[in-house]
């Protein structure tokens, strides 16, 4: 069944601050950076910030999980006269690709006309995301996890990666290839944090933070802000840029994944997965498309192993075959995948190499690819997939189409 | 890679809190008794303990004494004390609990070199005192 709202809304503006190594954005404040990204997205769209009348957040409107976004403050700060839609996807970074879908809900319900999705991130020394689970106060639920010393998301994810290696013979070589293949896409990106080609030696010498994952398998810890503007395709005609049509979008997931790695109760094979199968199936049902139809895939890469598991969950390859698929060069921007059925992954370098704004850069890259203006443009890119998560549900996925 | 002996994290500095749904688990641990939350209506096990049985939505709970053994489902190897950042080899494990199908505990493994840990190993519970006079279940190899 084709989705009733297919191509009826579009992302028409993107904006971002510079990207800073963790802690280097101070003395900018989080609202300074969020406002900067929103104003740039409005300029990109060719609208006034005063035309914004909707907010569609994710991560429970948490700025880097640590602070909170507040529609009232952003309105007041930026001089937005009225707001008629303000909503957020629950849970964490898993919602980034789904937040424009929330905007579609507001737009199609005629609640609002121009919706902004924004994420800003600023890690202060006392608030590092990398150890967020270890640093949070004990509660009745995390008392069953925190004492194990699995202090951060990467530590938890390493346990999932280990199970995948056990079940399917997945190797660290595949994780290395994911990091190297996506690193190869940042050398020409002015704002990227990590730009040097990654040698085998550097990868193998990278300190193990939680075996089997080393530091280079972990995403960057960065500061910055990214915003996108969504409106109806009808209104998009008056905007400055070609619209990136929202062809399909979904968020959610299955109970087997549920609280995911904040819980560790997932049965096989969900445990050794990205928890994305439910969302992937919904996207394919909404469109009649498959993974093979995507021209580029912007897969949320907080940890390298989770790219491999998403490739399986979305059907770029079969379950358990991610290792060989990746090692076959199929995720390379300039790899055999172009002709061999693979799809370039994270042409912007992703969270592992460019910067980590909790997934928003993947959405921006998807927009630029279907506009035809990406720095690492995939030739004739018509369809771009962006994902959010793996994380506790909901996770999300978004397919943008060239107008 | 040679990691050497796996140690449980020091009990000093480990804090837990409880709520009415979870407290019986921790009270049992004080008596060195491993239990899991079982539905008093349909018998389904769930961990961590929660208010409702996800199978039948009953709030009735039982706390049977389990054998105290399990199977290693997955693990990581970490090398820094999370509190101090000092070198400290510990092995977080996810353990399938015997006698409570479908439930898992996330804990530490001791009594083995980290290099020798294998998925599928049989494990037995041990007890580590932590802050607030609570006791934490940890595991060692063997059934
Ligand atoms: Zn029940």
Short mmCIF file of C-alpha atoms and ligand atoms in Angstrom, two decimals:
data_model
loop_
_atom_site.label_atom_id
_atom_site.label_comp_id
_atom_site.label_asym_id
_atom_site.label_seq_id
_atom_site.Cartn_x
_atom_site.Cartn_y
_atom_site.Cartn_z
CA UNK A 1 0.00 0.00 0.00
CA UNK A 2 1.51 3.27 -1.10
CA UNK A 3 1.77 5.70 1.76
CA UNK A 4 -1.03 8.27 1.64
CA UNK A 5 1.37 11.17 2.24
CA UNK A 6 4.04 10.08 -0.20
CA UNK A 7 5.90 13.06 -1.72
CA UNK A 8 3.37 15.50 -0.25
CA UNK A 9 5.96 17.16 1.99
CA UNK A 10 9.60 18.05 1.48
CA UNK A 11 12.67 19.20 3.29
CA UNK A 12 13.39 22.63 1.83
CA UNK A 13 16.16 24.02 4.01
CA UNK A 14 19.21 22.78 5.88
CA UNK A 15 21.55 24.66 8.17
CA UNK A 16 24.46 23.85 10.44
CA UNK A 17 27.03 25.51 12.63
CA UNK A 18 30.71 24.69 12.41
CA UNK A 19 31.54 21.36 13.99
CA UNK A 20 33.71 21.47 17.09
CA UNK A 21 35.70 18.84 18.91
CA UNK A 22 33.96 18.06 22.20
CA UNK A 23 34.07 21.03 24.56
CA UNK A 24 35.61 23.45 22.03
CA UNK A 25 32.38 25.28 21.21
CA UNK A 26 32.33 27.17 24.50
CA UNK A 27 31.74 30.15 25.01
CA UNK A 28 28.96 29.64 22.47
CA UNK A 29 25.84 28.47 24.23
CA UNK A 30 23.56 25.70 23.14
CA UNK A 31 20.77 28.15 22.25
CA UNK A 32 23.25 30.26 20.28
CA UNK A 33 24.17 27.22 18.19
CA UNK A 34 20.59 25.99 17.79
CA UNK A 35 19.48 29.46 16.67
CA UNK A 36 22.39 29.72 14.23
CA UNK A 37 21.45 26.40 12.60
CA UNK A 38 17.76 27.38 12.39
CA UNK A 39 18.51 30.79 10.84
CA UNK A 40 20.84 29.21 8.29
CA UNK A 41 18.20 26.59 7.41
CA UNK A 42 15.65 29.37 6.90
CA UNK A 43 18.08 31.28 4.68
CA UNK A 44 18.72 28.11 2.69
CA UNK A 45 14.98 27.64 2.21
CA UNK A 46 14.45 31.28 1.36
CA UNK A 47 11.95 31.86 4.15
CA UNK A 48 11.91 34.19 7.14
CA UNK A 49 12.33 32.63 10.55
CA UNK A 50 9.05 34.37 11.36
CA UNK A 51 7.30 31.94 9.02
CA UNK A 52 8.28 29.00 11.22
CA UNK A 53 5.21 27.82 13.10
CA UNK A 54 6.09 24.24 13.97
CA UNK A 55 8.74 22.28 15.86
CA UNK A 56 9.30 18.55 15.34
CA UNK A 57 12.00 17.27 17.66
CA UNK A 58 13.41 13.89 18.62
CA UNK A 59 15.46 12.63 21.53
CA UNK A 60 12.60 13.86 23.75
CA UNK A 61 13.59 17.38 22.72
CA UNK A 62 16.87 16.80 24.52
CA UNK A 63 19.84 18.82 23.38
CA UNK A 64 22.49 16.13 23.38
CA UNK A 65 20.42 14.31 25.99
CA UNK A 66 21.80 16.63 28.64
CA UNK A 67 19.93 19.87 28.14
CA UNK A 68 16.36 20.36 26.94
CA UNK A 69 14.98 22.20 23.98
CA UNK A 70 12.18 24.50 24.72
CA UNK A 71 9.85 25.75 22.01
CA UNK A 72 8.96 28.78 24.10
CA UNK A 73 12.61 29.82 24.46
CA UNK A 74 13.41 29.30 20.78
CA UNK A 75 10.32 31.32 19.76
CA UNK A 76 11.21 34.12 22.11
CA UNK A 77 14.89 34.12 21.19
CA UNK A 78 14.33 34.06 17.44
CA UNK A 79 11.21 36.22 17.30
CA UNK A 80 8.84 33.55 15.98
CA UNK A 81 5.37 35.09 16.39
CA UNK A 82 3.16 32.00 16.62
CA UNK A 83 3.58 28.29 16.98
CA UNK A 84 0.81 25.83 16.17
CA UNK A 85 2.66 22.50 16.29
CA UNK A 86 5.28 21.33 18.78
CA UNK A 87 6.00 17.65 19.20
CA UNK A 88 8.82 15.24 19.81
CA UNK A 89 9.67 11.64 19.14
CA UNK A 90 10.40 9.83 22.37
CA UNK A 91 13.65 8.01 23.12
CA UNK A 92 17.07 9.10 21.83
CA UNK A 93 19.09 9.53 18.64
CA UNK A 94 16.99 6.84 17.01
CA UNK A 95 14.43 9.49 16.13
CA UNK A 96 16.51 11.79 13.91
CA UNK A 97 15.29 10.34 10.60
CA UNK A 98 11.73 10.13 11.88
CA UNK A 99 11.44 13.70 13.12
CA UNK A 100 10.72 15.09 9.63
CA UNK A 101 7.95 12.47 9.55
CA UNK A 102 6.53 14.03 12.67
CA UNK A 103 6.66 17.32 10.77
CA UNK A 104 4.66 15.67 7.97
CA UNK A 105 2.01 14.72 10.53
CA UNK A 106 1.72 18.35 11.61
CA UNK A 107 1.71 19.66 8.05
CA UNK A 108 -0.82 17.15 6.69
CA UNK A 109 -3.09 17.88 9.64
CA UNK A 110 -2.89 21.53 8.61
CA UNK A 111 -1.62 22.48 12.04
CA UNK A 112 1.35 24.38 10.66
CA UNK A 113 3.15 25.52 7.51
CA UNK A 114 6.91 25.43 8.12
CA UNK A 115 8.35 23.03 10.65
CA UNK A 116 11.88 23.03 12.00
CA UNK A 117 13.73 19.98 13.32
CA UNK A 118 16.83 20.92 15.27
CA UNK A 119 19.53 19.19 17.29
CA UNK A 120 22.29 20.99 19.13
CA UNK A 121 24.97 19.33 21.13
CA UNK A 122 27.48 20.67 23.57
CA UNK A 123 29.44 18.35 25.79
CA UNK A 124 30.81 19.97 28.89
CA UNK A 125 33.45 18.15 30.94
CA UNK A 126 30.88 17.13 33.53
CA UNK A 127 28.48 15.91 30.85
CA UNK A 128 30.20 13.54 28.45
CA UNK A 129 27.92 11.40 26.33
CA UNK A 130 30.54 8.68 26.18
CA UNK A 131 30.03 7.78 29.80
CA UNK A 132 26.43 8.93 30.12
CA UNK A 133 25.11 5.65 31.50
CA UNK A 134 27.85 5.31 34.08
CA UNK A 135 27.45 8.88 35.22
CA UNK A 136 23.68 8.92 35.60
CA UNK A 137 22.16 8.53 39.03
CA UNK A 138 21.20 4.97 39.97
CA UNK A 139 17.54 4.10 39.54
CA UNK A 140 15.59 0.89 39.96
CA UNK A 141 16.02 -0.13 36.31
CA UNK A 142 19.61 0.87 35.61
CA UNK A 143 20.64 -0.84 38.86
CA UNK A 144 20.47 -4.01 36.75
CA UNK A 145 23.00 -2.60 34.26
CA UNK A 146 25.20 0.12 35.71
CA UNK A 147 27.09 -2.06 38.23
CA UNK A 148 28.49 -4.12 35.33
CA UNK A 149 30.66 -1.20 34.24
CA UNK A 150 29.06 -0.90 30.82
CA UNK A 151 29.33 2.84 31.20
CA UNK A 152 28.52 4.17 27.75
CA UNK A 153 26.56 3.36 24.62
CA UNK A 154 29.67 1.94 22.95
CA UNK A 155 30.31 -0.44 25.80
CA UNK A 156 26.76 -1.75 25.52
CA UNK A 157 27.04 -2.01 21.75
CA UNK A 158 30.25 -4.01 22.01
CA UNK A 159 28.27 -6.81 23.66
CA UNK A 160 25.86 -6.85 20.70
CA UNK A 161 28.77 -6.84 18.27
CA UNK A 162 30.32 -9.79 20.09
CA UNK A 163 27.12 -11.80 19.74
CA UNK A 164 27.01 -11.01 16.02
CA UNK A 165 30.61 -12.22 15.68
CA UNK A 166 29.70 -15.40 17.55
CA UNK A 167 26.59 -16.17 15.50
CA UNK A 168 27.84 -15.28 12.03
CA UNK A 169 31.62 -15.26 12.11
CA UNK A 170 31.74 -11.49 11.68
CA UNK A 171 35.28 -10.11 11.97
CA UNK A 172 36.91 -6.91 13.13
CA UNK A 173 38.17 -6.52 9.56
CA UNK A 174 34.62 -5.61 8.59
CA UNK A 175 34.42 -2.97 11.32
CA UNK A 176 37.74 -1.59 10.07
CA UNK A 177 36.41 -1.42 6.51
CA UNK A 178 33.33 0.52 7.68
CA UNK A 179 35.51 3.09 9.42
CA UNK A 180 37.98 3.31 6.54
CA UNK A 181 35.37 3.43 3.78
CA UNK A 182 33.51 6.28 5.40
CA UNK A 183 36.71 8.08 6.41
CA UNK A 184 37.65 8.11 2.75
CA UNK A 185 34.70 10.48 2.23
CA UNK A 186 35.88 13.30 4.50
CA UNK A 187 39.20 14.39 2.97
CA UNK A 188 37.41 17.03 0.87
CA UNK A 189 34.95 18.20 3.51
CA UNK A 190 36.00 21.52 5.07
CA UNK A 191 34.03 21.04 8.28
CA UNK A 192 34.91 17.40 8.97
CA UNK A 193 36.73 16.60 12.20
CA UNK A 194 38.69 13.56 10.95
CA UNK A 195 40.00 14.00 7.39
CA UNK A 196 43.14 11.92 7.04
CA UNK A 197 42.87 8.58 5.29
CA UNK A 198 42.85 5.84 7.92
CA UNK A 199 45.62 3.27 7.57
CA UNK A 200 45.32 -0.35 8.66
CA UNK A 201 48.08 0.24 11.19
CA UNK A 202 46.27 3.15 12.81
CA UNK A 203 43.11 1.12 13.10
CA UNK A 204 44.77 -1.93 14.63
CA UNK A 205 46.70 0.30 17.06
CA UNK A 206 43.58 2.13 18.21
CA UNK A 207 42.97 1.44 21.91
CA UNK A 208 40.30 -1.09 22.77
CA UNK A 209 37.63 0.76 24.70
CA UNK A 210 35.32 -2.23 25.01
CA UNK A 211 36.63 -5.29 23.22
CA UNK A 212 35.66 -6.02 20.41
CA UNK A 213 35.24 -2.30 19.69
CA UNK A 214 38.21 0.08 19.63
CA UNK A 215 38.21 3.86 19.85
CA UNK A 216 37.96 4.24 16.07
CA UNK A 217 34.80 2.11 16.08
CA UNK A 218 33.24 4.74 18.35
CA UNK A 219 31.70 7.89 16.88
CA UNK A 220 33.21 11.28 17.46
CA UNK A 221 32.29 13.40 20.44
CA UNK A 222 31.58 16.79 18.94
CA UNK A 223 29.68 20.02 19.53
CA UNK A 224 27.49 21.87 17.07
CA UNK A 225 23.95 22.23 15.77
CA UNK A 226 21.99 21.19 12.69
CA UNK A 227 18.47 22.18 11.63
CA UNK A 228 16.19 21.30 8.73
CA UNK A 229 12.95 22.89 7.54
CA UNK A 230 10.02 20.78 6.32
CA UNK A 231 6.97 22.11 4.50
CA UNK A 232 4.35 20.90 2.04
CA UNK A 233 5.50 20.13 -1.50
CA UNK A 234 2.98 22.73 -2.66
CA UNK A 235 4.60 25.47 -0.56
CA UNK A 236 8.05 24.18 -1.46
CA UNK A 237 7.52 25.61 -4.95
CA UNK A 238 8.05 29.06 -3.44
CA UNK A 239 11.27 28.06 -1.70
CA UNK A 240 14.75 28.73 -2.95
CA UNK A 241 16.06 25.16 -3.27
CA UNK A 242 14.79 22.12 -5.10
CA UNK A 243 12.66 20.20 -2.59
CA UNK A 244 13.84 16.89 -1.16
CA UNK A 245 10.55 15.00 -1.26
CA UNK A 246 9.66 12.89 1.76
CA UNK A 247 8.94 9.68 -0.12
CA UNK A 248 8.62 7.48 2.95
CA UNK A 249 9.27 7.84 6.65
CA UNK A 250 8.70 5.58 9.64
CA UNK A 251 9.57 5.25 13.28
CA UNK A 252 8.98 2.53 15.84
CA UNK A 253 10.15 -1.03 16.28
CA UNK A 254 9.31 -4.42 17.78
CA UNK A 255 9.08 -5.41 21.41
CA UNK A 256 11.91 -7.94 20.95
CA UNK A 257 14.26 -4.98 20.62
CA UNK A 258 12.34 -2.66 22.95
CA UNK A 259 14.64 -1.13 25.52
CA UNK A 260 17.51 -2.61 23.51
CA UNK A 261 20.97 -2.32 24.95
CA UNK A 262 19.68 -0.49 27.99
CA UNK A 263 18.20 -3.84 28.87
CA UNK A 264 20.03 -6.73 27.14
CA UNK A 265 16.96 -8.94 27.15
CA UNK A 266 16.60 -9.14 23.37
CA UNK A 267 16.24 -12.70 22.09
CA UNK A 268 18.35 -13.96 19.20
CA UNK A 269 18.48 -12.90 16.41
CA UNK A 270 17.25 -9.47 17.56
CA UNK A 271 20.15 -9.18 20.01
CA UNK A 272 22.70 -9.33 17.19
CA UNK A 273 20.79 -6.80 15.08
CA UNK A 274 20.21 -3.09 14.78
CA UNK A 275 16.55 -3.39 15.79
CA UNK A 276 15.60 -1.75 12.48
CA UNK A 277 13.79 -4.59 10.72
CA UNK A 278 10.30 -3.35 11.63
CA UNK A 279 11.02 0.19 10.41
CA UNK A 280 12.78 -1.10 7.29
CA UNK A 281 9.79 -3.26 6.39
CA UNK A 282 7.44 -0.33 6.84
CA UNK A 283 9.54 1.84 4.49
CA UNK A 284 9.57 -0.86 1.83
CA UNK A 285 5.81 -1.42 2.24
CA UNK A 286 5.16 2.34 1.94
CA UNK A 287 7.03 2.51 -1.34
CA UNK A 288 7.25 -0.90 -2.99
CA UNK A 289 11.00 -0.28 -3.08
CA UNK A 290 13.87 -2.36 -1.69
CA UNK A 291 17.34 -1.59 -0.43
CA UNK A 292 18.70 -2.19 -3.94
CA UNK A 293 16.70 0.80 -5.20
CA UNK A 294 18.51 3.24 -2.92
CA UNK A 295 21.19 5.35 -4.59
CA UNK A 296 22.87 6.27 -1.32
CA UNK A 297 22.44 5.17 2.30
CA UNK A 298 23.11 7.44 5.25
CA UNK A 299 23.17 4.92 8.08
CA UNK A 300 23.40 6.10 11.68
CA UNK A 301 26.90 5.16 12.70
CA UNK A 302 27.43 5.83 16.38
CA UNK A 303 29.39 2.55 16.29
CA UNK A 304 30.85 0.83 13.25
CA UNK A 305 29.31 -2.55 14.01
CA UNK A 306 25.85 -1.01 13.93
CA UNK A 307 26.29 0.00 10.29
CA UNK A 308 26.88 -3.64 9.44
CA UNK A 309 23.76 -4.72 11.30
CA UNK A 310 21.63 -2.04 9.61
CA UNK A 311 22.84 -3.19 6.19
CA UNK A 312 21.37 -6.57 7.14
CA UNK A 313 18.15 -5.23 8.66
CA UNK A 314 17.38 -3.05 5.63
CA UNK A 315 18.17 -5.90 3.27
CA UNK A 316 21.26 -4.54 1.52
CA UNK A 317 22.52 -8.03 2.25
CA UNK A 318 21.13 -11.07 4.03
CA UNK A 319 21.20 -11.50 7.80
CA UNK A 320 24.61 -12.78 8.81
CA UNK A 321 26.24 -11.72 5.53
CA UNK A 322 27.19 -8.19 6.52
CA UNK A 323 30.82 -9.15 7.02
CA UNK A 324 31.35 -10.32 3.45
CA UNK A 325 29.15 -7.60 1.98
CA UNK A 326 31.20 -4.86 3.61
CA UNK A 327 34.55 -6.50 2.85
CA UNK A 328 33.45 -6.78 -0.79
CA UNK A 329 33.76 -3.00 -1.09
CA UNK A 330 30.03 -2.53 -1.43
CA UNK A 331 29.71 0.46 0.87
CA UNK A 332 32.50 2.47 -0.78
CA UNK A 333 31.52 5.75 -2.44
CA UNK A 334 33.82 4.83 -5.28
CA UNK A 335 33.69 1.09 -4.87
CA UNK A 336 32.53 -1.86 -6.90
CA UNK A 337 29.16 -1.40 -5.25
CA UNK A 338 28.26 1.15 -7.90
CA UNK A 339 27.90 -1.62 -10.42
CA UNK A 340 27.77 -4.68 -8.22
CA UNK A 341 24.51 -3.94 -6.46
CA UNK A 342 25.97 -2.21 -3.43
CA UNK A 343 25.16 1.33 -2.33
CA UNK A 344 27.56 4.06 -1.15
CA UNK A 345 27.17 4.49 2.61
CA UNK A 346 27.75 7.69 4.57
CA UNK A 347 29.18 9.73 1.73
CA UNK A 348 29.57 12.57 4.26
CA UNK A 349 31.78 10.56 6.59
CA UNK A 350 29.07 10.00 9.16
CA UNK A 351 29.19 10.19 12.92
CA UNK A 352 32.43 8.24 12.89
CA UNK A 353 34.44 10.77 10.87
CA UNK A 354 32.68 14.01 10.00
CA UNK A 355 30.98 14.89 13.26
CA UNK A 356 28.32 13.62 15.63
CA UNK A 357 25.21 15.77 15.95
CA UNK A 358 23.09 12.79 16.94
CA UNK A 359 22.21 11.84 13.38
CA UNK A 360 21.17 15.16 11.87
CA UNK A 361 24.11 15.26 9.48
CA UNK A 362 22.77 12.09 7.87
CA UNK A 363 19.47 13.85 7.13
CA UNK A 364 21.33 16.85 5.68
CA UNK A 365 23.46 14.62 3.47
CA UNK A 366 20.34 12.84 2.21
CA UNK A 367 18.86 16.24 1.27
CA UNK A 368 22.03 17.36 -0.51
CA UNK A 369 22.32 14.08 -2.41
CA UNK A 370 18.81 14.31 -3.88
CA UNK A 371 19.29 18.02 -4.57
CA UNK A 372 22.40 17.07 -6.51
CA UNK A 373 24.62 19.39 -4.47
CA UNK A 374 26.47 16.97 -2.17
CA UNK A 375 30.24 17.32 -1.88
CA UNK A 376 30.55 13.62 -2.66
CA UNK A 377 27.67 13.53 -5.08
CA UNK A 378 26.38 10.14 -6.16
CA UNK A 379 25.71 10.40 -9.87
CA UNK A 380 22.00 10.85 -10.66
CA UNK A 381 21.01 10.16 -7.07
CA UNK A 382 17.24 9.93 -6.97
CA UNK A 383 16.58 8.09 -3.72
CA UNK A 384 18.42 8.51 -0.44
CA UNK A 385 17.89 6.51 2.75
CA UNK A 386 18.69 8.05 6.14
CA UNK A 387 18.32 6.21 9.44
CA UNK A 388 18.22 6.97 13.16
CA UNK A 389 19.35 4.55 15.82
CA UNK A 390 20.03 1.69 16.73
CA UNK A 391 18.89 2.72 20.18
CA UNK A 392 15.98 2.11 22.50
CA UNK A 393 12.76 2.40 20.52
CA UNK A 394 11.64 4.23 18.54
CA UNK A 395 14.26 4.00 15.83
CA UNK A 396 13.51 5.52 12.45
CA UNK A 397 14.13 5.65 8.73
CA UNK A 398 13.53 8.22 5.98
CA UNK A 399 13.58 7.98 2.18
CA UNK A 400 14.02 11.25 0.31
CA UNK A 401 13.33 11.51 -3.42
CA UNK A 402 14.60 13.95 -5.98
CA UNK A 403 11.81 16.22 -7.19
CA UNK B 1 46.08 -9.30 23.00
CA UNK B 2 46.75 -10.50 26.53
CA UNK B 3 44.46 -8.96 29.10
CA UNK B 4 45.12 -11.22 32.09
CA UNK B 5 42.90 -11.83 35.06
CA UNK B 6 39.33 -10.52 34.95
CA UNK B 7 38.23 -8.85 38.16
CA UNK B 8 34.81 -7.74 39.33
CA UNK B 9 34.55 -3.99 39.78
CA UNK B 10 35.16 -2.88 43.38
CA UNK B 11 31.95 -2.95 45.42
CA UNK B 12 32.92 0.35 47.00
CA UNK B 13 31.35 3.01 44.83
CA UNK B 14 28.70 0.75 43.30
CA UNK B 15 25.27 2.04 44.19
CA UNK B 16 21.86 0.67 43.42
CA UNK B 17 18.37 1.81 44.20
CA UNK B 18 15.20 -0.23 44.36
CA UNK B 19 11.49 0.24 43.90
CA UNK B 20 8.64 -1.97 45.12
CA UNK B 21 8.85 -4.07 41.94
CA UNK B 22 12.58 -4.77 42.19
CA UNK B 23 13.29 -4.81 45.90
CA UNK B 24 12.57 -8.54 46.49
CA UNK B 25 15.37 -9.39 44.02
CA UNK B 26 17.87 -7.36 46.00
CA UNK B 27 16.60 -8.55 49.39
CA UNK B 28 17.15 -12.13 48.19
CA UNK B 29 20.67 -11.23 47.05
CA UNK B 30 21.44 -10.05 50.58
CA UNK B 31 20.76 -13.68 51.60
CA UNK B 32 22.93 -14.94 48.71
CA UNK B 33 19.85 -16.29 47.01
CA UNK B 34 19.50 -15.75 43.24
CA UNK B 35 15.93 -15.16 42.17
CA UNK B 36 14.07 -13.71 39.20
CA UNK B 37 10.68 -12.12 38.88
CA UNK B 38 8.07 -14.70 37.89
CA UNK B 39 4.44 -13.97 37.09
CA UNK B 40 2.18 -15.29 39.85
CA UNK B 41 -0.56 -15.89 37.34
CA UNK B 42 0.97 -17.46 34.20
CA UNK B 43 4.50 -18.33 35.32
CA UNK B 44 6.29 -16.17 32.74
CA UNK B 45 9.68 -14.85 33.92
CA UNK B 46 10.81 -11.26 33.39
CA UNK B 47 13.93 -9.32 34.35
CA UNK B 48 14.50 -6.61 35.40
CA UNK B 49 11.36 -6.94 37.50
CA UNK B 50 8.52 -4.68 36.36
CA UNK B 51 5.00 -3.92 37.50
CA UNK B 52 3.15 -6.00 34.88
CA UNK B 53 3.62 -9.42 33.35
CA UNK B 54 4.07 -8.67 29.63
CA UNK B 55 2.30 -11.95 28.75
CA UNK B 56 -0.86 -11.71 30.85
CA UNK B 57 -0.63 -8.23 32.43
CA UNK B 58 -0.97 -9.64 35.94
CA UNK B 59 0.77 -7.79 38.78
CA UNK B 60 1.10 -10.94 40.91
CA UNK B 61 4.74 -11.87 41.46
CA UNK B 62 6.70 -14.87 42.72
CA UNK B 63 10.38 -14.97 43.60
CA UNK B 64 11.55 -18.59 43.27
CA UNK B 65 15.08 -19.56 44.28
CA UNK B 66 17.04 -20.28 41.09
CA UNK B 67 19.94 -22.75 40.82
CA UNK B 68 22.37 -19.82 40.69
CA UNK B 69 23.87 -20.97 37.42
CA UNK B 70 23.65 -19.71 33.87
CA UNK B 71 25.15 -19.56 30.38
CA UNK B 72 27.30 -16.77 29.02
CA UNK B 73 25.30 -15.12 26.24
CA UNK B 74 27.71 -12.30 25.34
CA UNK B 75 30.41 -10.12 26.89
CA UNK B 76 32.85 -7.24 26.50
CA UNK B 77 36.36 -6.75 27.83
CA UNK B 78 37.07 -3.38 29.42
CA UNK B 79 40.37 -2.14 30.75
CA UNK B 80 39.69 0.99 32.79
CA UNK B 81 38.02 1.42 36.14
CA UNK B 82 34.96 3.49 35.20
CA UNK B 83 35.18 5.49 38.43
CA UNK B 84 38.89 6.34 38.41
CA UNK B 85 40.08 5.74 34.83
CA UNK B 86 42.92 3.60 36.24
CA UNK B 87 43.91 0.38 34.43
CA UNK B 88 41.55 -2.36 35.57
CA UNK B 89 40.55 -5.40 33.53
CA UNK B 90 36.93 -6.41 33.93
CA UNK B 91 34.52 -8.43 31.85
CA UNK B 92 30.88 -7.31 31.66
CA UNK B 93 28.79 -10.37 30.87
CA UNK B 94 25.22 -11.01 29.78
CA UNK B 95 24.08 -14.25 31.42
CA UNK B 96 21.10 -16.43 30.51
CA UNK B 97 19.79 -17.59 33.89
CA UNK B 98 19.08 -21.26 34.48
CA UNK B 99 15.60 -21.93 35.85
CA UNK B 100 14.14 -18.65 34.55
CA UNK B 101 13.78 -19.01 30.77
CA UNK B 102 14.24 -15.80 28.78
CA UNK B 103 15.78 -13.78 31.60
CA UNK B 104 19.26 -12.34 31.73
CA UNK B 105 21.51 -10.64 34.22
CA UNK B 106 24.21 -8.17 33.20
CA UNK B 107 27.14 -8.50 35.57
CA UNK B 108 30.90 -9.13 35.86
CA UNK B 109 32.86 -12.34 35.43
CA UNK B 110 35.81 -13.25 37.66
CA UNK B 111 38.06 -16.25 38.26
CA UNK B 112 39.30 -16.42 34.66
CA UNK B 113 41.69 -14.64 32.32
CA UNK B 114 39.70 -12.25 30.16
CA UNK B 115 41.41 -13.79 27.12
CA UNK B 116 39.83 -17.19 27.86
CA UNK B 117 36.18 -16.09 28.10
CA UNK B 118 33.88 -17.86 25.63
CA UNK B 119 30.22 -17.44 24.74
CA UNK B 120 28.35 -20.55 25.88
CA UNK B 121 30.41 -21.08 29.06
CA UNK B 122 28.56 -22.33 32.10
CA UNK B 123 28.72 -19.86 35.00
CA UNK B 124 27.90 -19.82 38.69
CA UNK B 125 26.82 -16.86 40.77
CA UNK B 126 29.04 -15.24 43.42
CA UNK B 127 28.19 -12.40 45.76
CA UNK B 128 29.92 -9.03 46.08
CA UNK B 129 29.07 -6.54 48.81
CA UNK B 130 28.37 -3.05 47.46
CA UNK B 131 27.36 0.30 48.97
CA UNK B 132 24.40 0.54 51.30
CA UNK B 133 24.72 -3.05 52.63
CA UNK B 134 23.39 -4.39 49.35
CA UNK B 135 24.92 -7.43 47.64
CA UNK B 136 25.55 -7.74 43.91
CA UNK B 137 25.39 -11.01 41.99
CA UNK B 138 28.55 -11.58 39.93
CA UNK B 139 29.68 -14.76 38.16
CA UNK B 140 32.60 -17.21 37.96
CA UNK B 141 33.19 -20.07 35.53
CA UNK B 142 31.70 -23.48 36.36
CA UNK B 143 28.31 -25.04 36.92
ZN1 LIG C 1 1.69 -13.54 33.41
#
